[in-house]
Amino acid sequence: MDNYCLYCDERLQFRFNWQTLWQQNHTLLCATCSNELEPIVGDICISCGRSFDEESEPFRSGDQCYDCIRWESNPEWQGLLVKNRSLFRYNDFMKELIARFKYRGDTILATVFQERLRQMYQKEFSQKAYIVPIPLSKERLLERGFNQAEILAQMLGKPIPFLLAQHRTEKQSKKNRSKRLNVGKSIFYLENRLQSQLIHADIIIIDDIYTTGTTIRQAAKLLLLHGARTVSSLTIAR
């Protein structure tokens, strides 16, 4: 049975038998493309899940990275996020993979993340928590045709209460780091008819990329303000 790499279309040689019948995940990428993925494993920041290695020593203090220390030193933003966990490093290959999924409509690429996303969710988070994808503005959703965070959230097989909505804003991908960190008015608002579900709820925010943490913290701040007990996040890349 022949399959093809979802990224480069390389023909895959996959021996079909009863043992491999349910191993569809193994056929999604060729060996070359699979080797470009860098799973985040080992020593990480306990707050944001950033991978620590020898090169990251100047950017950490104890078990936290300096980005998280800066967030937690700001009274306006401290204590909002229990933790973030991410599957892969945001290297050049992952950047292009997500761009094809997110901006070019190649949504089948999301299946590359499905099994590992479920494993991380089951390992790191409460199964009773609400799954909340980061929303797109109505304009962005109309332009793109889908919300990538919603597709990822659906892979967890849990009901999704659409608690958050987003105002029209400049694209995050067009902002540099300083603009992303320049947090002004929240880009999110709550769907009024669902606010009662937030009371004492544990929330897991789903998004594609954790960059500076600004987007997720803005969402967390709003959710906590309206009664959520805790907020964590799960993303594909960090």
CSV table of C-alpha atoms in Angstrom, one decimal:
chain,number,residue,atom,x,y,z
A,1,MET,CA,0.0,0.0,0.0
A,2,ASP,CA,1.5,3.3,-1.1
A,3,ASN,CA,1.2,6.5,0.8
A,4,TYR,CA,2.7,9.9,0.2
A,5,CYS,CA,4.3,12.4,2.6
A,6,LEU,CA,1.8,15.1,3.4
A,7,TYR,CA,4.5,17.7,3.3
A,8,CYS,CA,6.8,16.9,0.4
A,9,ASP,CA,4.7,14.3,-1.5
A,10,GLU,CA,7.5,11.8,-1.4
A,11,ARG,CA,6.2,8.3,-2.0
A,12,LEU,CA,6.2,6.2,1.2
A,13,GLN,CA,6.8,2.5,1.3
A,14,PHE,CA,4.4,1.2,3.9
A,15,ARG,CA,3.9,-2.5,4.4
A,16,PHE,CA,0.2,-3.1,5.0
A,17,ASN,CA,-0.9,-5.8,7.4
A,18,TRP,CA,-3.2,-6.2,10.4
A,19,GLN,CA,-0.5,-5.0,12.8
A,20,THR,CA,-0.1,-1.7,10.9
A,21,LEU,CA,-3.7,-1.2,10.1
A,22,TRP,CA,-4.2,1.3,12.9
A,23,GLN,CA,-0.8,3.0,12.6
A,24,GLN,CA,-1.9,5.7,10.1
A,25,ASN,CA,0.1,8.3,12.1
A,26,HIS,CA,3.3,6.6,11.0
A,27,THR,CA,2.6,7.3,7.3
A,28,LEU,CA,2.0,11.0,7.4
A,29,LEU,CA,5.5,12.3,6.8
A,30,CYS,CA,8.5,10.8,5.1
A,31,ALA,CA,11.6,10.1,7.2
A,32,THR,CA,13.4,13.2,5.9
A,33,CYS,CA,10.5,15.5,6.9
A,34,SER,CA,9.9,13.6,10.2
A,35,ASN,CA,13.5,14.3,11.1
A,36,GLU,CA,13.0,18.0,10.7
A,37,LEU,CA,10.5,18.0,13.6
A,38,GLU,CA,12.1,18.8,17.0
A,39,PRO,CA,9.9,17.5,19.8
A,40,ILE,CA,10.3,19.5,23.0
A,41,VAL,CA,11.5,16.9,25.6
A,42,GLY,CA,13.8,16.9,28.6
A,43,ASP,CA,14.5,20.1,30.6
A,44,ILE,CA,11.9,22.8,30.1
A,45,CYS,CA,10.7,26.0,31.6
A,46,ILE,CA,8.0,24.9,34.1
A,47,SER,CA,5.8,27.9,33.1
A,48,CYS,CA,5.9,28.2,29.3
A,49,GLY,CA,7.4,24.8,28.3
A,50,ARG,CA,10.3,26.4,26.5
A,51,SER,CA,13.1,23.9,25.8
A,52,PHE,CA,16.3,24.4,27.8
A,53,ASP,CA,19.6,23.3,26.5
A,54,GLU,CA,23.2,24.4,26.8
A,55,GLU,CA,22.6,27.5,24.6
A,56,SER,CA,19.6,28.6,26.7
A,57,GLU,CA,21.5,28.9,30.0
A,58,PRO,CA,21.8,32.8,29.7
A,59,PHE,CA,18.0,32.9,29.3
A,60,ARG,CA,17.0,31.1,32.4
A,61,SER,CA,17.0,31.3,36.2
A,62,GLY,CA,16.4,28.1,38.0
A,63,ASP,CA,13.4,26.3,36.4
A,64,GLN,CA,12.0,29.3,34.6
A,65,CYS,CA,13.0,31.3,31.5
A,66,TYR,CA,13.5,35.0,31.8
A,67,ASP,CA,10.4,35.7,29.6
A,68,CYS,CA,8.2,34.0,32.2
A,69,ILE,CA,10.0,35.7,35.1
A,70,ARG,CA,9.3,39.1,33.4
A,71,TRP,CA,5.6,38.2,33.0
A,72,GLU,CA,5.4,37.1,36.7
A,73,SER,CA,7.1,40.3,37.9
A,74,ASN,CA,4.4,42.5,36.4
A,75,PRO,CA,1.5,42.8,38.8
A,76,GLU,CA,-0.9,43.2,35.9
A,77,TRP,CA,0.1,39.9,34.3
A,78,GLN,CA,1.3,37.6,37.1
A,79,GLY,CA,-0.5,34.4,38.0
A,80,LEU,CA,-2.6,34.3,34.9
A,81,LEU,CA,-1.3,31.1,33.4
A,82,VAL,CA,-0.7,27.8,35.3
A,83,LYS,CA,1.4,26.5,32.5
A,84,ASN,CA,1.9,26.2,28.7
A,85,ARG,CA,3.0,23.1,27.0
A,86,SER,CA,4.1,22.8,23.4
A,87,LEU,CA,4.8,19.9,21.2
A,88,PHE,CA,7.7,21.1,19.0
A,89,ARG,CA,10.3,23.8,18.6
A,90,TYR,CA,9.4,26.5,16.2
A,91,ASN,CA,12.3,25.8,13.8
A,92,ASP,CA,12.3,26.7,10.1
A,93,PHE,CA,10.6,23.5,9.1
A,94,MET,CA,7.8,23.9,11.6
A,95,LYS,CA,7.4,27.6,10.6
A,96,GLU,CA,6.8,26.5,7.0
A,97,LEU,CA,4.6,23.5,8.0
A,98,ILE,CA,2.3,25.8,10.1
A,99,ALA,CA,2.3,28.5,7.4
A,100,ARG,CA,1.0,25.9,4.9
A,101,PHE,CA,-1.7,24.7,7.3
A,102,LYS,CA,-2.7,28.1,8.6
A,103,TYR,CA,-2.4,30.5,5.7
A,104,ARG,CA,-2.5,28.3,2.6
A,105,GLY,CA,-5.5,26.2,3.6
A,106,ASP,CA,-3.6,22.8,3.7
A,107,THR,CA,-5.6,21.7,6.7
A,108,ILE,CA,-4.7,18.0,6.2
A,109,LEU,CA,-1.3,18.9,7.7
A,110,ALA,CA,-3.0,19.3,11.1
A,111,THR,CA,-3.2,15.5,11.3
A,112,VAL,CA,0.6,15.4,11.6
A,113,PHE,CA,0.1,16.8,15.2
A,114,GLN,CA,-3.0,14.8,16.2
A,115,GLU,CA,-1.5,11.8,18.1
A,116,ARG,CA,1.1,13.8,19.9
A,117,LEU,CA,-1.4,16.5,20.8
A,118,ARG,CA,-3.7,13.9,22.4
A,119,GLN,CA,-0.8,12.4,24.3
A,120,MET,CA,0.3,15.7,25.7
A,121,TYR,CA,-3.2,16.6,26.6
A,122,GLN,CA,-3.7,13.4,28.5
A,123,LYS,CA,-0.3,13.6,30.2
A,124,GLU,CA,-0.3,17.2,31.3
A,125,PHE,CA,-3.9,18.4,31.8
A,126,SER,CA,-7.1,17.7,33.6
A,127,GLN,CA,-9.5,15.8,31.4
A,128,LYS,CA,-12.4,17.7,33.0
A,129,ALA,CA,-11.2,21.1,31.9
A,130,TYR,CA,-12.9,23.1,29.1
A,131,ILE,CA,-11.1,23.2,25.8
A,132,VAL,CA,-11.1,26.7,24.4
A,133,PRO,CA,-9.5,27.5,21.1
A,134,ILE,CA,-8.1,31.0,20.5
A,135,PRO,CA,-10.7,32.6,18.2
A,136,LEU,CA,-10.2,34.6,15.0
A,137,SER,CA,-12.0,37.8,14.3
A,138,LYS,CA,-15.0,37.5,12.0
A,139,GLU,CA,-13.0,39.3,9.2
A,140,ARG,CA,-10.0,36.9,9.6
A,141,LEU,CA,-12.3,33.9,9.7
A,142,LEU,CA,-14.1,35.0,6.5
A,143,GLU,CA,-10.7,35.6,4.8
A,144,ARG,CA,-9.2,32.2,5.9
A,145,GLY,CA,-12.3,30.0,5.9
A,146,PHE,CA,-11.3,28.2,9.0
A,147,ASN,CA,-9.8,28.7,12.5
A,148,GLN,CA,-6.6,26.7,12.8
A,149,ALA,CA,-6.9,26.6,16.7
A,150,GLU,CA,-10.4,25.2,16.4
A,151,ILE,CA,-9.3,22.4,14.1
A,152,LEU,CA,-6.5,21.5,16.6
A,153,ALA,CA,-9.0,21.6,19.5
A,154,GLN,CA,-11.4,19.3,17.8
A,155,MET,CA,-8.7,16.7,17.6
A,156,LEU,CA,-8.9,16.2,21.3
A,157,GLY,CA,-12.4,14.8,21.0
A,158,LYS,CA,-14.0,17.0,23.6
A,159,PRO,CA,-16.9,19.4,23.5
A,160,ILE,CA,-15.8,22.9,22.7
A,161,PRO,CA,-17.7,25.8,24.3
A,162,PHE,CA,-17.0,28.9,22.2
A,163,LEU,CA,-16.5,31.2,25.1
A,164,LEU,CA,-14.1,33.7,23.4
A,165,ALA,CA,-14.5,36.0,20.4
A,166,GLN,CA,-11.9,38.4,18.9
A,167,HIS,CA,-12.1,42.0,17.9
A,168,ARG,CA,-10.7,42.9,14.5
A,169,THR,CA,-6.9,43.5,14.9
A,170,GLU,CA,-3.7,43.6,13.0
A,171,LYS,CA,-2.4,40.2,12.2
A,172,GLN,CA,0.0,38.8,14.8
A,173,SER,CA,2.3,37.5,12.1
A,174,LYS,CA,2.8,41.1,10.9
A,175,LYS,CA,3.9,42.3,14.4
A,176,ASN,CA,7.5,42.2,15.6
A,177,ARG,CA,8.3,41.1,19.1
A,178,SER,CA,8.1,44.5,20.7
A,179,LYS,CA,4.6,45.1,19.2
A,180,ARG,CA,3.4,41.8,20.5
A,181,LEU,CA,4.6,42.6,24.0
A,182,ASN,CA,3.1,46.1,23.9
A,183,VAL,CA,-0.2,44.9,25.4
A,184,GLY,CA,-3.0,47.5,25.3
A,185,LYS,CA,-6.7,46.9,25.2
A,186,SER,CA,-7.6,43.2,25.1
A,187,ILE,CA,-8.3,41.8,21.6
A,188,PHE,CA,-10.8,39.4,23.1
A,189,TYR,CA,-14.4,39.6,24.4
A,190,LEU,CA,-16.7,37.0,25.9
A,191,GLU,CA,-19.8,35.5,24.3
A,192,ASN,CA,-22.4,36.7,26.9
A,193,ARG,CA,-24.7,33.7,26.6
A,194,LEU,CA,-21.9,31.3,27.7
A,195,GLN,CA,-20.4,33.3,30.5
A,196,SER,CA,-22.1,31.1,33.2
A,197,GLN,CA,-20.0,28.1,32.1
A,198,LEU,CA,-16.9,29.9,33.3
A,199,ILE,CA,-17.6,29.9,36.9
A,200,HIS,CA,-15.0,27.8,38.8
A,201,ALA,CA,-14.0,26.2,35.5
A,202,ASP,CA,-10.6,25.0,34.6
A,203,ILE,CA,-9.7,26.1,31.1
A,204,ILE,CA,-7.1,24.8,28.5
A,205,ILE,CA,-6.5,27.3,25.7
A,206,ILE,CA,-5.5,25.8,22.4
A,207,ASP,CA,-3.4,27.7,19.8
A,208,ASP,CA,-0.9,26.9,17.1
A,209,ILE,CA,2.1,28.9,18.4
A,210,TYR,CA,3.3,30.2,21.7
A,211,THR,CA,5.6,33.1,20.8
A,212,THR,CA,5.7,35.8,23.5
A,213,GLY,CA,2.7,34.5,25.4
A,214,THR,CA,0.8,37.8,25.0
A,215,THR,CA,-2.2,36.4,23.1
A,216,ILE,CA,-2.7,33.5,25.5
A,217,ARG,CA,-2.3,35.8,28.6
A,218,GLN,CA,-4.8,38.3,27.2
A,219,ALA,CA,-7.3,35.4,26.8
A,220,ALA,CA,-6.5,34.0,30.3
A,221,LYS,CA,-6.9,37.4,31.9
A,222,LEU,CA,-10.4,37.8,30.5
A,223,LEU,CA,-11.4,34.2,31.4
A,224,LEU,CA,-10.2,34.6,35.0
A,225,LEU,CA,-11.9,37.9,35.4
A,226,HIS,CA,-15.2,36.3,34.6
A,227,GLY,CA,-14.9,33.4,37.0
A,228,ALA,CA,-12.6,30.7,35.6
A,229,ARG,CA,-10.6,28.9,38.3
A,230,THR,CA,-7.4,28.2,36.3
A,231,VAL,CA,-6.1,28.7,32.8
A,232,SER,CA,-3.4,26.7,31.1
A,233,SER,CA,-2.5,26.4,27.4
A,234,LEU,CA,-1.5,23.8,24.9
A,235,THR,CA,0.2,24.7,21.6
A,236,ILE,CA,1.8,23.0,18.7
A,237,ALA,CA,5.0,25.0,18.6
A,238,ARG,CA,7.1,27.1,21.0
